Amino acid sequence: MDTKDEAKEELKQDSPENENMKYAAHKKIIRIIVIAIGFLVAFLSLLVATSISWMFRTWTGLTMNELMFHIQSPLQGTDNGIIISYIVSCVLVSIGVILLVGIIYKIVKKKKGLILLTSAVISVAVAGTSINYMWSRLDITAYASNKSTYSTFIDDNYVDPKSVSITFPEQKRNLIYIYLESMENTYADKNHGGAFEKNVIPELTALSNKNENFSGDHETLNGGVSLNGTGWTVAAMFAQSSGLPLLIPIEGNSMNEQDTFLPGLTTIGDILKDAGYSQSLVLGSDANFGGRKLFYTQHGTYDIYDYYYSKDQGQIPEDYHVFWGYEDIKLFEFAKQHLLEVSASEEPFNMTILTVDTHFEDGYVCEDCQETFGDDQYANVMACSSKRVAEFVNWIQEQDFYENTTIVISGDHPTMDSDFCEDVENSYERKVYTTYINSAADTKSDAYRQYTTFDNFPTTLASLGAEIEGNRLGLGTNLFSSEATLLEKYDKNTIETELDKKSKLMDKLTEDIVVAEPEEDLTAEADTEDDSPEQPEITSAEIEVTSYDFRTGKYEIFVRNLPVDSNVQALRCAVWAEEDQSDLKWYEAELQPDGSYVAKVWAADFAFKVSEYNIHIYSLDTEGEPHLLAESIGEITR
């Protein structure tokens, strides 16, 4: 191409027509982006709104504590039905609405922008209304406030088993403790204290009324109330064994990732071990899940007979796996074998059994399940469990060791099934199924007792004939005594509110829990003022701020390598985000065994505001005077 042709080409490229084409192309790209953003905003807003609606339909009596549990819990074990329900009710509905808007947008010739804008605005408004409703119904403001506030309720009411005398009879009784997954009194008919028209658990109802459930002379079902920190399996087993809620700074089922399980705590397993009991845990799932194996081996040295034990011993085929492991029909057969073996020994035994077929969602239909309740699968599974447990108890009562054996049967927690109890009136108080069989103790009153699952801890020991000084252990009360329970002293809502708050006792018991490894080293050299005679020499101190952990709602500040002769009596951390320091919070750093200090900064203290936070660390000398030791930055992220 010669010079003349090149000049023509340049003129052509710079021509008004070409510029108009470029402008039109850019305008089209921008228009496509705006349309895409509009549809995306509308879709996400609809997804938020439908998700909130689905959430309250699925869990009719949802509380903020339960919501946090469901959000943090792994999907493992979750029935496909609940996942499909969410996809159909939320994802597909939102997609369907957006497709309908898209079709209308495509068909109309005029005011397309108005249609898209209107759809986006309406969707955002609906989402905003839904969020406001959720915020109000769950009282999230109060929840966040409680999580950042200390209460002395647990500290004041807790009775340390180490501080009281527990005396066993000369001939110690055996204990069989059966946890029934998701079993409530609710499933019985109204005439027997349940909430259903037809009794789903007739055998269990008869068993409870025939034995002891602390209903006094009312001849009706009674059971423990499941409070905050007791509403999932490992937390329920922990609460009934220790008299405390499982309030930990990590997700409730993540204790299997820890090296210890509250080693400073004394549980029923510790007490029975010291009394010479052989102990075992029998369950048809993986004992590691939720830290159950860790808890029972560290607190009582239990032998663990779980799903993997049965595979290793050839009790089930190597490739066998249904529901959570193996079903309850096998569980009770294996438990019989273990009972016959352990009862042959001269030492007393404690066997804990955990069922699984009645786990939400809808349970597991085994080969023995009958369609007594038609297509209501969960009711059929509950009815099957009721019959099977009663048959197992009958078998125990036929054995030679029964005469000197107490049986405790308790639901672990109220069911989390999405719709099984949706017709139960809000005024009905749902309690876990409870009965004590062949107890060595008698009740002191004919009154209908109000109690929680915490009370199972001392009551179980008393049912073995043990005498407990003061009749209280943990937060629990011996129900065979006339001592008042917490639920008989305080309103349930008061107890729930106080349990929601932070506790120095629980902080102490959970101090060994490792939340997360620091993801990056934000070490900064201490900024000391050497020319000040009042400032201690701490030039080698190292400051480290961990990344924010959204699961626990906090980040941590570590101060290490303080010289031994630095005369530091304490460390305090000032944390704030606002320029005027209007949100300033002070945190006392706790001295660790290795000489370092750690302070925990809770996002709830700052209303979970996403921001960078200034951190000033002050040392207090022997006179109590503060000196600026170092400065750093922390961050709360989404």
Short mmCIF file of C-alpha atoms in Angstrom, two decimals, residues 143-537:
data_model
loop_
_atom_site.label_atom_id
_atom_site.label_comp_id
_atom_site.label_asym_id
_atom_site.label_seq_id
_atom_site.Cartn_x
_atom_site.Cartn_y
_atom_site.Cartn_z
CA TYR A 143 -28.60 -11.86 70.25
CA ALA A 144 -25.54 -9.84 69.23
CA SER A 145 -25.69 -7.84 72.45
CA ASN A 146 -25.88 -10.99 74.58
CA LYS A 147 -22.93 -12.57 72.81
CA SER A 148 -20.76 -9.60 73.75
CA THR A 149 -21.98 -9.33 77.37
CA TYR A 150 -20.69 -11.25 80.36
CA SER A 151 -23.12 -12.86 82.79
CA THR A 152 -22.41 -14.49 86.16
CA PHE A 153 -25.42 -16.82 85.87
CA ILE A 154 -23.44 -19.97 84.99
CA ASP A 155 -20.64 -19.04 87.39
CA ASP A 156 -23.08 -18.45 90.27
CA ASN A 157 -25.19 -21.58 89.74
CA TYR A 158 -22.54 -24.11 88.71
CA VAL A 159 -21.58 -26.72 91.31
CA ASP A 160 -18.19 -28.27 90.59
CA PRO A 161 -18.33 -32.05 91.23
CA LYS A 162 -14.79 -31.79 92.61
CA SER A 163 -16.10 -29.58 95.42
CA VAL A 164 -18.78 -31.93 96.77
CA SER A 165 -18.81 -35.40 98.30
CA ILE A 166 -20.29 -38.21 96.16
CA THR A 167 -20.65 -41.54 97.98
CA PHE A 168 -21.54 -44.79 96.19
CA PRO A 169 -23.16 -47.80 97.87
CA GLU A 170 -20.94 -50.75 98.73
CA GLN A 171 -22.48 -52.80 95.92
CA LYS A 172 -22.35 -50.52 92.91
CA ARG A 173 -25.18 -50.67 90.39
CA ASN A 174 -24.70 -50.99 86.63
CA LEU A 175 -25.90 -48.21 84.32
CA ILE A 176 -27.34 -48.46 80.80
CA TYR A 177 -27.94 -44.98 79.38
CA ILE A 178 -29.83 -44.84 76.08
CA TYR A 179 -29.92 -41.63 74.04
CA LEU A 180 -32.82 -41.65 71.59
CA GLU A 181 -32.14 -39.41 68.59
CA SER A 182 -34.67 -36.55 68.33
CA MET A 183 -37.19 -38.29 70.64
CA GLU A 184 -39.76 -36.01 72.29
CA ASN A 185 -42.79 -36.45 74.52
CA THR A 186 -44.52 -34.36 71.87
CA TYR A 187 -45.17 -37.44 69.71
CA ALA A 188 -47.54 -38.98 72.27
CA ASP A 189 -51.26 -38.25 72.21
CA LYS A 190 -52.70 -35.38 74.21
CA ASN A 191 -54.25 -37.66 76.86
CA HIS A 192 -50.74 -38.80 77.81
CA GLY A 193 -49.11 -35.37 77.76
CA GLY A 194 -48.13 -35.28 74.10
CA ALA A 195 -49.29 -32.93 71.36
CA PHE A 196 -50.51 -35.34 68.65
CA GLU A 197 -54.03 -36.65 68.11
CA LYS A 198 -52.77 -40.22 67.73
CA ASN A 199 -49.93 -41.60 69.84
CA VAL A 200 -46.90 -42.25 67.62
CA ILE A 201 -44.82 -43.76 70.46
CA PRO A 202 -47.24 -45.93 72.51
CA GLU A 203 -44.58 -48.35 73.83
CA LEU A 204 -42.31 -45.56 75.02
CA THR A 205 -45.29 -43.79 76.56
CA ALA A 206 -46.20 -46.87 78.57
CA LEU A 207 -42.58 -47.39 79.58
CA SER A 208 -42.21 -43.83 80.87
CA ASN A 209 -45.51 -43.81 82.77
CA LYS A 210 -44.79 -47.18 84.34
CA ASN A 211 -41.42 -46.04 85.63
CA GLU A 212 -40.09 -42.62 86.72
CA ASN A 213 -40.31 -39.41 84.68
CA PHE A 214 -40.92 -37.03 87.62
CA SER A 215 -44.50 -36.17 86.74
CA GLY A 216 -45.51 -36.95 90.32
CA ASP A 217 -49.09 -38.12 90.69
CA HIS A 218 -50.14 -36.67 87.31
CA GLU A 219 -49.71 -39.99 85.43
CA THR A 220 -48.56 -38.24 82.29
CA LEU A 221 -45.34 -37.87 80.36
CA ASN A 222 -42.70 -35.47 81.62
CA GLY A 223 -39.19 -34.77 80.39
CA GLY A 224 -36.26 -32.42 80.30
CA VAL A 225 -36.32 -29.06 78.55
CA SER A 226 -33.48 -28.62 76.06
CA LEU A 227 -31.91 -25.17 76.55
CA ASN A 228 -29.38 -23.14 74.57
CA GLY A 229 -26.18 -25.07 73.93
CA THR A 230 -27.89 -28.49 74.22
CA GLY A 231 -29.85 -28.69 70.97
CA TRP A 232 -27.69 -31.01 68.83
CA THR A 233 -26.47 -34.52 69.54
CA VAL A 234 -22.96 -34.01 70.91
CA ALA A 235 -24.16 -30.96 72.88
CA ALA A 236 -27.05 -32.97 74.32
CA MET A 237 -24.76 -35.83 75.38
CA PHE A 238 -22.34 -33.29 76.84
CA ALA A 239 -25.12 -31.47 78.75
CA GLN A 240 -26.61 -34.63 80.26
CA SER A 241 -23.13 -35.84 81.24
CA SER A 242 -21.76 -32.58 82.69
CA GLY A 243 -24.70 -30.33 83.56
CA LEU A 244 -23.41 -27.58 81.24
CA PRO A 245 -24.28 -26.26 77.78
CA LEU A 246 -21.75 -26.81 75.00
CA LEU A 247 -20.93 -23.12 74.54
CA ILE A 248 -17.67 -23.15 72.61
CA PRO A 249 -15.90 -20.62 70.35
CA ILE A 250 -16.14 -22.92 67.31
CA GLU A 251 -18.93 -24.62 65.36
CA GLY A 252 -20.72 -27.08 67.60
CA ASN A 253 -19.80 -30.23 65.67
CA SER A 254 -16.13 -29.30 65.15
CA MET A 255 -14.74 -30.66 68.41
CA ASN A 256 -13.37 -33.66 66.50
CA GLU A 257 -10.71 -31.28 65.17
CA GLN A 258 -9.42 -30.57 68.69
CA ASP A 259 -6.81 -32.41 70.77
CA THR A 260 -8.76 -32.10 74.01
CA PHE A 261 -12.43 -31.81 75.04
CA LEU A 262 -12.66 -29.41 77.98
CA PRO A 263 -10.06 -31.24 80.07
CA GLY A 264 -10.76 -29.17 83.21
CA LEU A 265 -14.34 -30.44 83.41
CA THR A 266 -15.63 -33.29 85.59
CA THR A 267 -18.39 -35.40 84.00
CA ILE A 268 -20.35 -38.50 84.94
CA GLY A 269 -17.79 -40.53 82.98
CA ASP A 270 -14.96 -39.17 85.14
CA ILE A 271 -16.89 -39.90 88.33
CA LEU A 272 -17.82 -43.46 87.35
CA LYS A 273 -14.30 -44.19 86.17
CA ASP A 274 -12.94 -43.15 89.57
CA ALA A 275 -15.57 -45.39 91.16
CA GLY A 276 -14.22 -48.41 89.28
CA TYR A 277 -16.73 -48.71 86.42
CA SER A 278 -15.88 -50.17 83.00
CA GLN A 279 -17.45 -47.92 80.38
CA SER A 280 -18.42 -48.14 76.73
CA LEU A 281 -20.17 -46.14 74.02
CA VAL A 282 -22.18 -48.03 71.37
CA LEU A 283 -23.44 -46.20 68.27
CA GLY A 284 -24.12 -46.95 64.62
CA SER A 285 -22.33 -43.91 63.20
CA ASP A 286 -18.79 -42.55 63.19
CA ALA A 287 -17.92 -41.73 66.81
CA ASN A 288 -15.45 -39.08 65.63
CA PHE A 289 -18.29 -36.91 64.29
CA GLY A 290 -18.85 -33.90 66.54
CA GLY A 291 -15.98 -34.94 68.82
CA ARG A 292 -17.99 -37.68 70.55
CA LYS A 293 -15.09 -40.11 70.59
CA LEU A 294 -12.79 -37.42 71.96
CA PHE A 295 -15.28 -36.54 74.72
CA TYR A 296 -15.94 -40.09 75.89
CA THR A 297 -12.36 -41.30 75.74
CA GLN A 298 -11.03 -38.26 77.62
CA HIS A 299 -13.82 -38.21 80.20
CA GLY A 300 -14.09 -41.78 81.43
CA THR A 301 -11.85 -43.81 79.08
CA TYR A 302 -14.86 -45.39 77.34
CA ASP A 303 -14.41 -48.27 74.91
CA ILE A 304 -15.83 -47.07 71.58
CA TYR A 305 -18.02 -49.49 69.59
CA ASP A 306 -19.06 -47.46 66.54
CA TYR A 307 -19.65 -48.00 62.82
CA TYR A 308 -15.94 -48.41 62.06
CA TYR A 309 -15.43 -50.83 64.96
CA SER A 310 -18.23 -53.02 63.56
CA LYS A 311 -16.61 -52.96 60.12
CA ASP A 312 -13.20 -53.87 61.54
CA GLN A 313 -14.70 -56.74 63.58
CA GLY A 314 -16.67 -58.12 60.65
CA GLN A 315 -20.05 -57.41 62.25
CA ILE A 316 -21.07 -55.67 59.03
CA PRO A 317 -19.66 -56.03 55.49
CA GLU A 318 -16.72 -53.79 54.57
CA ASP A 319 -18.80 -51.83 52.04
CA TYR A 320 -21.95 -51.60 54.20
CA HIS A 321 -23.29 -48.10 54.82
CA VAL A 322 -26.87 -46.86 55.24
CA PHE A 323 -28.02 -43.47 56.51
CA TRP A 324 -25.31 -42.50 59.06
CA GLY A 325 -23.62 -45.92 59.19
CA TYR A 326 -25.75 -48.87 60.20
CA GLU A 327 -29.35 -48.94 61.42
CA ASP A 328 -30.74 -49.39 64.94
CA ILE A 329 -31.89 -52.97 64.42
CA LYS A 330 -28.19 -53.87 64.25
CA LEU A 331 -27.28 -51.41 67.00
CA PHE A 332 -29.38 -53.17 69.63
CA GLU A 333 -28.18 -56.62 68.58
CA PHE A 334 -24.57 -55.50 68.92
CA ALA A 335 -25.40 -53.83 72.27
CA LYS A 336 -26.81 -57.14 73.55
CA GLN A 337 -23.53 -58.87 72.70
CA HIS A 338 -21.49 -56.22 74.49
CA LEU A 339 -23.78 -56.32 77.53
CA LEU A 340 -23.44 -60.08 77.87
CA GLU A 341 -19.67 -59.75 77.68
CA VAL A 342 -19.29 -56.84 80.14
CA SER A 343 -21.81 -58.26 82.63
CA ALA A 344 -19.65 -61.36 83.01
CA SER A 345 -17.05 -59.23 84.79
CA GLU A 346 -17.18 -58.59 88.53
CA GLU A 347 -16.74 -54.81 88.14
CA PRO A 348 -19.76 -52.55 87.60
CA PHE A 349 -20.36 -51.30 84.05
CA ASN A 350 -21.74 -48.20 82.36
CA MET A 351 -22.90 -48.62 78.76
CA THR A 352 -24.06 -45.58 76.77
CA ILE A 353 -26.06 -46.25 73.60
CA LEU A 354 -27.02 -43.73 70.89
CA THR A 355 -29.73 -44.48 68.30
CA VAL A 356 -29.80 -42.86 64.85
CA ASP A 357 -32.79 -44.05 62.76
CA THR A 358 -34.94 -41.13 63.96
CA HIS A 359 -32.48 -38.46 62.82
CA PHE A 360 -33.98 -35.64 60.77
CA GLU A 361 -34.94 -35.31 57.93
CA ASP A 362 -37.71 -38.01 58.00
CA GLY A 363 -35.50 -40.72 59.54
CA TYR A 364 -34.41 -44.09 58.14
CA VAL A 365 -36.94 -46.76 57.12
CA CYS A 366 -35.55 -50.14 58.15
CA GLU A 367 -36.80 -53.60 57.15
CA ASP A 368 -39.06 -53.76 60.23
CA CYS A 369 -40.81 -50.40 59.76
CA GLN A 370 -44.56 -50.65 59.24
CA GLU A 371 -46.72 -48.10 57.40
CA THR A 372 -48.85 -47.53 60.49
CA PHE A 373 -49.15 -43.84 59.65
CA GLY A 374 -49.49 -44.15 55.89
CA ASP A 375 -47.09 -42.01 53.90
CA ASP A 376 -45.88 -40.10 56.98
CA GLN A 377 -42.39 -41.61 56.94
CA TYR A 378 -41.09 -39.88 60.07
CA ALA A 379 -44.10 -41.04 62.11
CA ASN A 380 -43.55 -44.60 60.89
CA VAL A 381 -39.86 -44.43 61.85
CA MET A 382 -40.70 -43.02 65.30
CA ALA A 383 -43.27 -45.77 65.86
CA CYS A 384 -40.73 -48.39 64.81
CA SER A 385 -38.14 -46.92 67.22
CA SER A 386 -40.68 -46.93 70.06
CA LYS A 387 -41.36 -50.63 69.57
CA ARG A 388 -37.68 -51.55 69.18
CA VAL A 389 -36.54 -49.69 72.33
CA ALA A 390 -39.31 -51.34 74.38
CA GLU A 391 -38.25 -54.78 73.08
CA PHE A 392 -34.63 -54.04 74.02
CA VAL A 393 -35.66 -53.02 77.55
CA ASN A 394 -37.70 -56.21 77.88
CA TRP A 395 -34.64 -58.23 76.87
CA ILE A 396 -32.51 -56.47 79.51
CA GLN A 397 -35.13 -57.17 82.18
CA GLU A 398 -34.87 -60.88 81.39
CA GLN A 399 -31.10 -60.96 82.04
CA ASP A 400 -29.48 -61.93 85.33
CA PHE A 401 -27.64 -58.60 85.61
CA TYR A 402 -30.86 -56.54 85.47
CA GLU A 403 -31.59 -56.80 89.18
CA ASN A 404 -28.59 -54.58 89.90
CA THR A 405 -28.89 -52.36 86.82
CA THR A 406 -30.51 -48.95 86.31
CA ILE A 407 -31.70 -47.95 82.82
CA VAL A 408 -31.96 -44.29 81.83
CA ILE A 409 -33.65 -43.43 78.53
CA SER A 410 -33.58 -39.86 77.27
CA GLY A 411 -34.12 -38.08 74.00
CA ASP A 412 -31.00 -36.18 73.04
CA HIS A 413 -32.75 -33.01 71.82
CA PRO A 414 -36.03 -31.91 70.14
CA THR A 415 -36.23 -32.89 66.50
CA MET A 416 -34.94 -30.57 63.79
CA ASP A 417 -37.26 -32.15 61.24
CA SER A 418 -38.77 -29.45 59.06
CA ASP A 419 -42.47 -30.27 59.32
CA PHE A 420 -43.16 -33.10 61.78
CA CYS A 421 -44.20 -30.72 64.56
CA GLU A 422 -45.51 -27.87 62.43
CA ASP A 423 -49.07 -28.32 63.74
CA VAL A 424 -48.02 -28.31 67.39
CA GLU A 425 -49.39 -25.25 69.18
CA ASN A 426 -46.85 -22.64 70.28
CA SER A 427 -48.20 -22.86 73.83
CA TYR A 428 -47.15 -26.52 74.08
CA GLU A 429 -43.74 -26.94 75.74
CA ARG A 430 -41.71 -29.51 73.83
CA LYS A 431 -39.57 -31.73 76.07
CA VAL A 432 -37.27 -34.65 75.36
CA TYR A 433 -38.49 -38.12 76.25
CA THR A 434 -37.29 -39.20 79.72
CA THR A 435 -37.61 -42.23 81.95
CA TYR A 436 -35.62 -43.87 84.77
CA ILE A 437 -36.08 -47.64 85.10
CA ASN A 438 -35.15 -49.78 88.14
CA SER A 439 -33.73 -46.83 90.05
CA ALA A 440 -32.15 -47.27 93.47
CA ALA A 441 -33.62 -43.94 94.57
CA ASP A 442 -37.20 -42.89 95.30
CA THR A 443 -38.71 -39.46 94.73
CA LYS A 444 -39.32 -37.20 97.71
CA SER A 445 -42.38 -35.49 96.25
CA ASP A 446 -45.54 -36.19 94.28
CA ALA A 447 -45.24 -32.83 92.52
CA TYR A 448 -44.83 -32.48 88.75
CA ARG A 449 -41.21 -31.37 88.38
CA GLN A 450 -40.00 -28.69 85.95
CA TYR A 451 -36.52 -29.62 84.84
CA THR A 452 -33.93 -29.41 82.06
CA THR A 453 -31.58 -31.97 80.54
CA PHE A 454 -28.85 -30.55 82.83
CA ASP A 455 -30.64 -32.29 85.72
CA ASN A 456 -29.96 -35.72 84.22
CA PHE A 457 -26.33 -35.47 85.40
CA PRO A 458 -26.87 -35.65 89.20
CA THR A 459 -30.18 -37.54 88.85
CA THR A 460 -28.49 -40.41 87.01
CA LEU A 461 -25.88 -40.76 89.75
CA ALA A 462 -28.61 -40.71 92.38
CA SER A 463 -30.49 -43.44 90.49
CA LEU A 464 -27.41 -45.63 91.02
CA GLY A 465 -27.74 -45.15 94.77
CA ALA A 466 -25.03 -42.47 95.03
CA GLU A 467 -25.47 -39.85 97.75
CA ILE A 468 -24.61 -36.35 96.52
CA GLU A 469 -23.78 -33.63 99.02
CA GLY A 470 -26.24 -30.80 98.38
CA ASN A 471 -28.01 -32.75 95.58
CA ARG A 472 -26.61 -30.49 92.88
CA LEU A 473 -23.91 -31.01 90.20
CA GLY A 474 -23.08 -28.70 87.31
CA LEU A 475 -26.22 -26.69 86.60
CA GLY A 476 -28.31 -29.75 87.43
CA THR A 477 -30.35 -30.88 90.42
CA ASN A 478 -31.01 -34.40 91.68
CA LEU A 479 -34.69 -34.83 90.80
CA PHE A 480 -35.12 -37.59 93.37
CA SER A 481 -34.48 -34.94 96.04
CA SER A 482 -36.68 -32.02 97.09
CA GLU A 483 -34.05 -29.49 95.95
CA ALA A 484 -35.42 -26.96 93.43
CA THR A 485 -34.15 -27.06 89.85
CA LEU A 486 -33.03 -23.97 87.93
CA LEU A 487 -36.26 -24.16 85.94
CA GLU A 488 -38.22 -24.11 89.19
CA LYS A 489 -36.25 -21.09 90.42
CA TYR A 490 -36.06 -19.03 87.23
CA ASP A 491 -38.21 -18.34 84.21
CA LYS A 492 -37.12 -20.34 81.14
CA ASN A 493 -36.62 -17.17 79.07
CA THR A 494 -34.40 -15.73 81.79
CA ILE A 495 -32.22 -18.85 81.79
CA GLU A 496 -32.00 -18.88 77.98
CA THR A 497 -31.00 -15.21 77.92
CA GLU A 498 -28.31 -15.70 80.53
CA LEU A 499 -26.92 -18.81 78.83
CA ASP A 500 -26.61 -16.77 75.63
CA LYS A 501 -24.15 -14.45 77.32
CA LYS A 502 -20.46 -14.96 77.89
CA SER A 503 -19.28 -16.67 81.06
CA LYS A 504 -15.91 -16.55 82.76
CA LEU A 505 -16.32 -20.19 83.77
CA MET A 506 -16.98 -21.28 80.19
CA ASP A 507 -14.07 -19.12 79.01
CA LYS A 508 -11.85 -20.96 81.47
CA LEU A 509 -13.13 -24.41 80.50
CA THR A 510 -12.78 -23.74 76.76
CA GLU A 511 -9.42 -21.98 76.85
CA ASP A 512 -7.68 -25.03 75.35
CA ILE A 513 -9.83 -24.95 72.21
CA VAL A 514 -7.82 -23.96 69.15
CA VAL A 515 -9.93 -21.80 66.87
CA ALA A 516 -7.72 -21.49 63.79
CA GLU A 517 -4.12 -21.20 62.79
CA PRO A 518 -3.04 -17.67 61.81
CA GLU A 519 -3.09 -17.37 58.03
CA GLU A 520 -0.43 -14.72 57.80
CA ASP A 521 2.24 -13.19 59.96
CA LEU A 522 1.38 -9.61 60.82
CA THR A 523 4.19 -9.31 63.33
CA ALA A 524 5.27 -5.79 64.15
CA GLU A 525 8.17 -4.72 66.33
CA ALA A 526 7.07 -3.06 69.53
CA ASP A 527 7.15 0.70 69.42
CA THR A 528 8.75 1.64 72.74
CA GLU A 529 9.88 4.98 74.02
CA ASP A 530 13.36 4.30 75.33
CA ASP A 531 13.88 7.88 76.44
CA SER A 532 11.04 7.65 78.94
CA PRO A 533 12.16 6.53 82.39
CA GLU A 534 8.69 5.15 83.10
CA GLN A 535 8.56 2.90 80.02
CA PRO A 536 9.73 -0.68 80.65
CA GLU A 537 12.32 -2.09 78.28
#
